[in-house]
Every structure is written in C-alpha cells, then in structure tokens.
Amino acid sequence: MARLHLDCVQHGGPQAQLAANRAAFRRLVQLAFLRLEAFKAWPCAQYLWASAKLQEPLSPGQLRAWEQQAQAQLQDAKPQHTSTIIVALATLGQPPSSGAFMSALRQGLLRALQQGEPQAVANSLWGWAKLGMSVEGGLAEAAAAAVQRTAGGMNPQEVSNSLWGWAKLGQGLPLGGGLAEAAAAAVQRTADGMTLLGVSNTIHAFARGGWQLDDATEVALQAALLRALERGRPQHVANCLWGWSKLHVPLGSSLQGAAVAAVLRTLPQMKAVEVYQIELAFSSGVPGFQLSGDAAAALAAALEGAKEA
C-alpha cells in the first residue's frame, strides 16, 4: 500500500493527491511501528524512501527507532537495500544520528560498492557524497574499484551521479588509470542521453576533481554542453560554464554564441553564487570566454545585485 501511494507521487499527481498520500503514509507509519521489530532491511529502506519522496519526515522518536532496526538488519542487507537507505537519508538531509548506525552504514556501503550492480553503486556514491560523508577506511579504494567495475553498464544518470559523488567524496583524489578509462568511455557512451542536470553535474565533477578530458570525451561533452546552454536552468548554465572554464577548454564559435545567449537568458534568475560562477568563468582568460555589450552590462548589474543580497 505504501508503494502504491509512493507511485502516485512519482507520477506527478495533483496537490490534493499528494496531501492524501502523505496522510495515508502517516497512518501506515503508525501501523508499521507496531511491528517494527519484524522489519528486514528492504521494508526499512522502503519506508524511509517513501518518507523522503513524499517529503514527510519521520518524527525524531520514529527515526531513532527506525535507525535501530535498520542497523540490526544492515549486516544482511543487499546492496540495493543499503543504497536505498543512503539515498533516502541524503534526500531527507538526515545523516546518521548515532555512531553505531554510522558504523553499520559504512560497512553496508562497503559491501554495496564491492558487490552492487551499477544502480546500487551510483546511488550509494551520490547519497554518501550528498550527506557530506568521508571515504577513509578503504572506502575510497572500494569506490574507485566499484566505478571502474560497473561504469560500462551504467545509464546516463548513473554515470553523472557516480562521477559527481566521486569528485565530491574524493576531494582531489585522482581519476587515473583504469578508472579514468572507464569513466571516459562511460561519458562518451551516455552524454547524449544525460539530462541537463546530469550534463552540468558531469562537467562540474571533472572540474571539481581536477580531471583532464581526453579528446573523445571533450567532443561528447561539447554537444551536451550546447544542449545545456540552450535549454538549461540558471544552475545548469552556471555550473557548466564555470566547469568548462576550470577545465581550460576553449569555447568554439558556436558554443561562445550559445554561452552569451544563455547568460543573458538566465542571469536575472541566478542566485548570488551562480552569478559569481559566471564572473569567474568569464574572467578566466580561457579563449572564447568573453562578454561585451549587453551581456557584459547584464553581468555587471547582476554582480552588484549579488553583493547586496
């Protein structure tokens, strides 16, 4: 029943249906907590995922009880179950509240990275990074090996999520050797199918990680970048242009025109941090990153507004 209500939300029901889903979920939670001690890892994961998807957080007391039950089940959890728990916690912005649960979740993450299919690996990396966690104790090595092992079977979203997560978790760790080859091949294969967010996250990941683009990957991402500039939201435009300049990749003539048009289109809606990203990109000195006329005036005005914000 909880799954049915969650599916309604995933298919974009109206606000009245969303309210009904949330009310039904609250009733289901009350019933579930009467038998919580019988829950295995997958029901624990499903209830927390429903809580995140419905934006209906558990109460502090419910969350503590749920963590205790999940902790007891994580040792035998399948990679998909662990990754679902991690993604749900990340979506809720709720890191583990106890050291014991954190330790159990780390061990579950390690097993998910070592044994998981592409979806579990990508989701685990994205969620762990989103929670702001660290990768000591062998997690960095396991994450690198997991991406290298599964990248060939990842879909576009999984590729972008994995690279974004690795860049954020790695904090400057290299994308080298077999991992670099696997990542490059995956980007080349999936760039055309990435969402605009996926494109911006992938470019941002390469820039944040300080990773170099080989020629084939650069070509694949140029086409995706053009799509993001033409249709992207302010966040996508800012991340893409900042990342591209950070990679010291010149903007060709077609990309330069699209970049100027994107800046003019999205600057009025940009947050202050995004305005500063645009300023950094166009003051980088990378060929093709030049603004003049209306675009330069618009950026100057946006910077003044950002300083006042």
Short mmCIF file of C-alpha atoms in Angstrom, two decimals:
data_model
loop_
_atom_site.label_atom_id
_atom_site.label_comp_id
_atom_site.label_asym_id
_atom_site.label_seq_id
_atom_site.Cartn_x
_atom_site.Cartn_y
_atom_site.Cartn_z
CA MET A 1 0.00 0.00 0.00
CA ALA A 2 2.83 2.40 0.84
CA ARG A 3 4.38 1.54 -2.52
CA LEU A 4 1.15 2.40 -4.34
CA HIS A 5 0.95 5.79 -2.70
CA LEU A 6 4.60 6.44 -3.50
CA ASP A 7 3.99 5.59 -7.16
CA CYS A 8 1.23 8.19 -7.28
CA VAL A 9 3.69 10.86 -6.23
CA GLN A 10 6.32 9.69 -8.71
CA HIS A 11 3.78 10.07 -11.50
CA GLY A 12 3.06 13.67 -10.59
CA GLY A 13 -0.40 13.63 -9.05
CA PRO A 14 -2.13 16.86 -8.07
CA GLN A 15 -1.62 18.57 -4.73
CA ALA A 16 -4.80 17.04 -3.34
CA GLN A 17 -3.49 13.58 -4.13
CA LEU A 18 -0.14 14.45 -2.58
CA ALA A 19 -1.89 15.50 0.62
CA ALA A 20 -3.84 12.24 0.61
CA ASN A 21 -0.62 10.27 0.03
CA ARG A 22 1.04 11.98 2.98
CA ALA A 23 -1.92 11.34 5.25
CA ALA A 24 -2.01 7.68 4.20
CA PHE A 25 1.72 7.39 4.77
CA ARG A 26 1.40 8.78 8.30
CA ARG A 27 -1.22 6.15 9.09
CA LEU A 28 0.93 3.40 7.58
CA VAL A 29 3.90 4.53 9.66
CA GLN A 30 1.84 4.30 12.84
CA LEU A 31 0.83 0.75 11.93
CA ALA A 32 4.33 -0.22 10.83
CA PHE A 33 5.92 0.90 14.06
CA LEU A 34 3.72 -1.53 15.97
CA ARG A 35 5.66 -4.32 14.22
CA LEU A 36 8.93 -2.59 13.51
CA GLU A 37 11.00 -5.31 15.17
CA ALA A 38 9.90 -7.71 12.40
CA PHE A 39 11.14 -5.48 9.58
CA LYS A 40 14.05 -6.66 7.45
CA ALA A 41 16.34 -4.28 5.58
CA TRP A 42 14.14 -3.83 2.50
CA PRO A 43 10.95 -2.72 4.33
CA CYS A 44 13.11 -0.36 6.40
CA ALA A 45 14.54 1.07 3.19
CA GLN A 46 11.13 1.39 1.52
CA TYR A 47 9.54 3.29 4.38
CA LEU A 48 12.41 5.74 4.61
CA TRP A 49 12.42 6.22 0.82
CA ALA A 50 8.68 6.89 0.90
CA SER A 51 9.27 9.43 3.68
CA ALA A 52 11.87 11.19 1.51
CA LYS A 53 9.85 11.05 -1.69
CA LEU A 54 6.70 12.34 -0.02
CA GLN A 55 8.72 14.95 1.92
CA GLU A 56 7.06 13.63 5.06
CA PRO A 57 9.90 13.19 7.59
CA LEU A 58 9.61 10.74 10.44
CA SER A 59 9.46 12.23 13.93
CA PRO A 60 12.73 12.22 15.90
CA GLY A 61 11.49 9.32 18.01
CA GLN A 62 10.35 7.35 14.98
CA LEU A 63 13.65 8.00 13.22
CA ARG A 64 15.68 6.76 16.20
CA ALA A 65 13.61 3.60 16.40
CA TRP A 66 13.87 3.10 12.66
CA GLU A 67 17.66 3.58 12.75
CA GLN A 68 17.99 0.94 15.47
CA GLN A 69 16.03 -1.57 13.43
CA ALA A 70 17.84 -0.74 10.20
CA GLN A 71 21.17 -1.01 11.99
CA ALA A 72 20.31 -4.53 13.14
CA GLN A 73 19.44 -5.56 9.57
CA LEU A 74 22.24 -3.89 7.57
CA GLN A 75 24.68 -6.77 8.01
CA ASP A 76 22.50 -8.98 5.81
CA ALA A 77 21.19 -6.22 3.53
CA LYS A 78 21.53 -6.50 -0.23
CA PRO A 79 23.42 -3.67 -2.00
CA GLN A 80 20.15 -2.25 -3.38
CA HIS A 81 18.67 -2.06 0.11
CA THR A 82 21.70 -0.26 1.55
CA SER A 83 21.87 2.17 -1.37
CA THR A 84 18.17 2.99 -1.00
CA ILE A 85 18.68 3.78 2.69
CA ILE A 86 21.65 6.04 1.90
CA VAL A 87 19.80 7.90 -0.87
CA ALA A 88 16.72 8.36 1.33
CA LEU A 89 18.79 9.79 4.17
CA ALA A 90 20.53 12.11 1.70
CA THR A 91 17.24 13.26 0.20
CA LEU A 92 15.92 14.00 3.69
CA GLY A 93 19.17 15.75 4.62
CA GLN A 94 19.34 13.45 7.64
CA PRO A 95 22.79 11.99 8.39
CA PRO A 96 23.02 9.03 10.79
CA SER A 97 22.28 10.23 14.30
CA SER A 98 24.36 7.68 16.19
CA GLY A 99 27.89 6.36 15.92
CA ALA A 100 26.64 2.78 15.91
CA PHE A 101 24.31 3.39 12.98
CA MET A 102 27.04 5.29 11.15
CA SER A 103 29.43 2.36 11.57
CA ALA A 104 26.83 -0.14 10.35
CA LEU A 105 26.00 2.04 7.38
CA ARG A 106 29.68 2.38 6.45
CA GLN A 107 30.07 -1.38 6.44
CA GLY A 108 26.90 -1.70 4.38
CA LEU A 109 28.23 0.87 1.93
CA LEU A 110 31.49 -1.03 1.59
CA ARG A 111 29.60 -4.22 0.72
CA ALA A 112 27.36 -2.33 -1.72
CA LEU A 113 30.40 -0.94 -3.51
CA GLN A 114 32.11 -4.33 -3.64
CA GLN A 115 29.08 -6.36 -4.69
CA GLY A 116 26.49 -3.97 -6.10
CA GLU A 117 25.15 -3.57 -9.61
CA PRO A 118 25.59 -0.22 -11.42
CA GLN A 119 22.47 1.37 -9.91
CA ALA A 120 23.43 0.48 -6.34
CA VAL A 121 26.99 1.75 -6.84
CA ALA A 122 25.87 5.05 -8.40
CA ASN A 123 23.15 5.67 -5.82
CA SER A 124 25.44 4.84 -2.91
CA LEU A 125 28.16 7.21 -4.11
CA TRP A 126 25.71 10.03 -4.80
CA GLY A 127 23.94 9.65 -1.46
CA TRP A 128 27.13 9.30 0.62
CA ALA A 129 28.55 12.42 -1.02
CA LYS A 130 25.29 14.32 -0.60
CA LEU A 131 25.40 13.54 3.12
CA GLY A 132 28.89 15.05 3.29
CA MET A 133 30.49 11.83 4.50
CA SER A 134 34.15 10.84 4.26
CA VAL A 135 35.79 7.90 2.50
CA GLU A 136 38.53 6.79 4.85
CA GLY A 137 38.94 3.19 5.96
CA GLY A 138 39.14 1.68 2.49
CA LEU A 139 36.02 3.35 1.12
CA ALA A 140 37.95 5.46 -1.42
CA GLU A 141 39.63 2.40 -2.89
CA ALA A 142 36.35 0.49 -2.92
CA ALA A 143 34.54 3.38 -4.59
CA ALA A 144 37.15 3.69 -7.32
CA ALA A 145 37.10 -0.04 -7.96
CA ALA A 146 33.29 -0.10 -7.99
CA VAL A 147 33.02 2.66 -10.59
CA GLN A 148 35.65 1.02 -12.75
CA ARG A 149 33.84 -2.34 -12.47
CA THR A 150 30.32 -1.09 -13.20
CA ALA A 151 30.70 2.02 -15.40
CA GLY A 152 30.21 0.04 -18.59
CA GLY A 153 26.69 -0.92 -17.51
CA MET A 154 25.59 2.45 -16.12
CA ASN A 155 22.83 4.52 -17.67
CA PRO A 156 23.34 8.28 -18.20
CA GLN A 157 22.04 9.31 -14.77
CA GLU A 158 24.14 6.68 -13.02
CA VAL A 159 27.28 7.87 -14.83
CA SER A 160 26.73 11.51 -13.84
CA ASN A 161 25.76 10.59 -10.26
CA SER A 162 28.83 8.39 -9.85
CA LEU A 163 31.26 11.00 -11.15
CA TRP A 164 29.63 13.77 -9.11
CA GLY A 165 29.81 11.61 -6.00
CA TRP A 166 33.40 10.55 -6.62
CA ALA A 167 34.51 14.15 -7.21
CA LYS A 168 32.83 15.37 -4.01
CA LEU A 169 33.99 12.44 -1.90
CA GLY A 170 37.48 12.23 -3.35
CA GLN A 171 38.38 15.85 -2.53
CA GLY A 172 41.07 15.92 -5.19
CA LEU A 173 41.72 12.18 -5.43
CA PRO A 174 42.84 11.38 -8.97
CA LEU A 175 40.75 9.92 -11.74
CA GLY A 176 43.58 7.85 -13.16
CA GLY A 177 44.49 4.56 -14.75
CA GLY A 178 41.70 2.11 -15.41
CA LEU A 179 39.20 4.30 -13.57
CA ALA A 180 39.88 7.21 -15.93
CA GLU A 181 39.47 4.97 -18.96
CA ALA A 182 36.21 3.52 -17.64
CA ALA A 183 34.82 6.96 -16.76
CA ALA A 184 35.77 8.44 -20.13
CA ALA A 185 34.18 5.55 -22.02
CA ALA A 186 31.02 5.83 -19.94
CA VAL A 187 30.70 9.58 -20.55
CA GLN A 188 31.29 9.16 -24.27
CA ARG A 189 28.62 6.45 -24.40
CA THR A 190 25.97 8.27 -22.35
CA ALA A 191 26.47 12.03 -22.80
CA ASP A 192 23.75 12.30 -25.44
CA GLY A 193 21.23 10.78 -23.05
CA MET A 194 22.08 12.82 -19.96
CA THR A 195 19.54 15.20 -18.52
CA LEU A 196 20.54 18.85 -18.33
CA LEU A 197 21.28 18.35 -14.63
CA GLY A 198 23.35 15.30 -15.50
CA VAL A 199 25.37 17.28 -18.04
CA SER A 200 26.08 20.07 -15.55
CA ASN A 201 26.95 17.59 -12.78
CA THR A 202 29.34 15.71 -15.06
CA ILE A 203 31.17 18.83 -16.22
CA HIS A 204 31.22 20.12 -12.65
CA ALA A 205 32.64 16.78 -11.45
CA PHE A 206 35.54 16.85 -13.92
CA ALA A 207 36.28 20.45 -12.94
CA ARG A 208 35.98 19.89 -9.20
CA GLY A 209 38.11 16.78 -9.36
CA GLY A 210 40.78 18.48 -11.45
CA TRP A 211 40.47 15.69 -14.02
CA GLN A 212 41.55 16.13 -17.62
CA LEU A 213 39.26 15.50 -20.58
CA ASP A 214 40.64 13.37 -23.38
CA ASP A 215 39.75 14.40 -26.92
CA ALA A 216 36.84 11.99 -27.39
CA THR A 217 35.27 12.86 -24.03
CA GLU A 218 35.64 16.57 -24.78
CA VAL A 219 33.81 16.15 -28.09
CA ALA A 220 31.00 14.18 -26.42
CA LEU A 221 30.60 16.80 -23.69
CA GLN A 222 30.70 19.72 -26.15
CA ALA A 223 27.44 18.54 -27.72
CA ALA A 224 25.91 18.04 -24.28
CA LEU A 225 27.16 21.47 -23.18
CA LEU A 226 25.49 23.13 -26.15
CA ARG A 227 22.20 21.48 -25.17
CA ALA A 228 22.57 22.64 -21.56
CA LEU A 229 23.33 26.21 -22.60
CA GLU A 230 20.36 26.38 -24.93
CA ARG A 231 17.80 24.85 -22.57
CA GLY A 232 19.29 24.76 -19.08
CA ARG A 233 18.17 26.47 -15.92
CA PRO A 234 20.39 29.06 -14.22
CA GLN A 235 22.10 26.39 -12.08
CA HIS A 236 22.90 24.27 -15.13
CA VAL A 237 24.29 27.22 -17.09
CA ALA A 238 26.43 28.45 -14.19
CA ASN A 239 27.84 25.01 -13.34
CA CYS A 240 28.58 24.19 -16.96
CA LEU A 241 30.34 27.45 -17.79
CA TRP A 242 32.31 27.53 -14.54
CA GLY A 243 33.33 23.91 -15.02
CA TRP A 244 34.28 24.32 -18.67
CA SER A 245 36.47 27.31 -17.89
CA LYS A 246 38.01 25.49 -14.92
CA LEU A 247 38.98 22.69 -17.30
CA HIS A 248 40.68 25.31 -19.52
CA VAL A 249 38.77 24.12 -22.57
CA PRO A 250 38.17 26.92 -25.12
CA LEU A 251 34.67 27.76 -26.29
CA GLY A 252 34.36 27.38 -30.04
CA SER A 253 32.37 29.90 -32.04
CA SER A 254 29.05 28.04 -31.78
CA LEU A 255 29.49 27.43 -28.05
CA GLN A 256 30.56 31.03 -27.48
CA GLY A 257 27.36 32.37 -29.03
CA ALA A 258 25.27 29.89 -27.05
CA ALA A 259 27.10 30.83 -23.84
CA VAL A 260 26.40 34.55 -24.30
CA ALA A 261 22.74 33.86 -25.08
CA ALA A 262 22.47 31.58 -22.04
CA VAL A 263 23.98 34.20 -19.76
CA LEU A 264 21.54 36.85 -20.99
CA ARG A 265 18.62 34.44 -20.61
CA THR A 266 19.39 33.14 -17.12
CA LEU A 267 21.25 35.90 -15.26
CA PRO A 268 18.06 37.56 -13.94
CA GLN A 269 17.08 34.32 -12.16
CA MET A 270 20.52 33.34 -10.87
CA LYS A 271 21.39 33.06 -7.20
CA ALA A 272 24.38 35.03 -5.97
CA VAL A 273 26.69 32.01 -6.03
CA GLU A 274 25.71 31.29 -9.63
CA VAL A 275 26.41 34.89 -10.64
CA TYR A 276 29.88 34.57 -9.11
CA GLN A 277 30.42 31.34 -11.05
CA ILE A 278 29.64 33.20 -14.27
CA GLU A 279 32.00 36.01 -13.30
CA LEU A 280 34.78 33.50 -12.59
CA ALA A 281 34.22 31.77 -15.93
CA PHE A 282 34.33 34.96 -17.99
CA SER A 283 37.34 36.35 -16.15
CA SER A 284 39.31 33.12 -16.54
CA GLY A 285 41.13 34.15 -19.69
CA VAL A 286 40.19 30.88 -21.42
CA PRO A 287 39.65 31.53 -25.14
CA GLY A 288 36.01 32.09 -26.01
CA PHE A 289 35.04 33.28 -22.53
CA GLN A 290 34.46 36.93 -23.35
CA LEU A 291 31.44 39.13 -22.78
CA SER A 292 30.77 42.51 -24.31
CA GLY A 293 27.89 44.89 -24.86
CA ASP A 294 24.57 43.89 -23.31
CA ALA A 295 25.94 40.68 -21.83
CA ALA A 296 28.80 42.44 -20.04
CA ALA A 297 26.43 45.09 -18.72
CA ALA A 298 23.99 42.44 -17.53
CA LEU A 299 26.75 40.60 -15.65
CA ALA A 300 27.95 43.84 -14.03
CA ALA A 301 24.41 44.59 -12.85
CA ALA A 302 23.96 41.04 -11.58
CA LEU A 303 27.21 41.26 -9.63
CA GLU A 304 26.04 44.45 -7.93
CA GLY A 305 22.80 42.72 -7.01
CA ALA A 306 24.69 39.68 -5.70
CA LYS A 307 26.81 41.88 -3.42
CA GLU A 308 23.66 43.36 -1.92
CA ALA A 309 21.99 40.00 -1.43
#
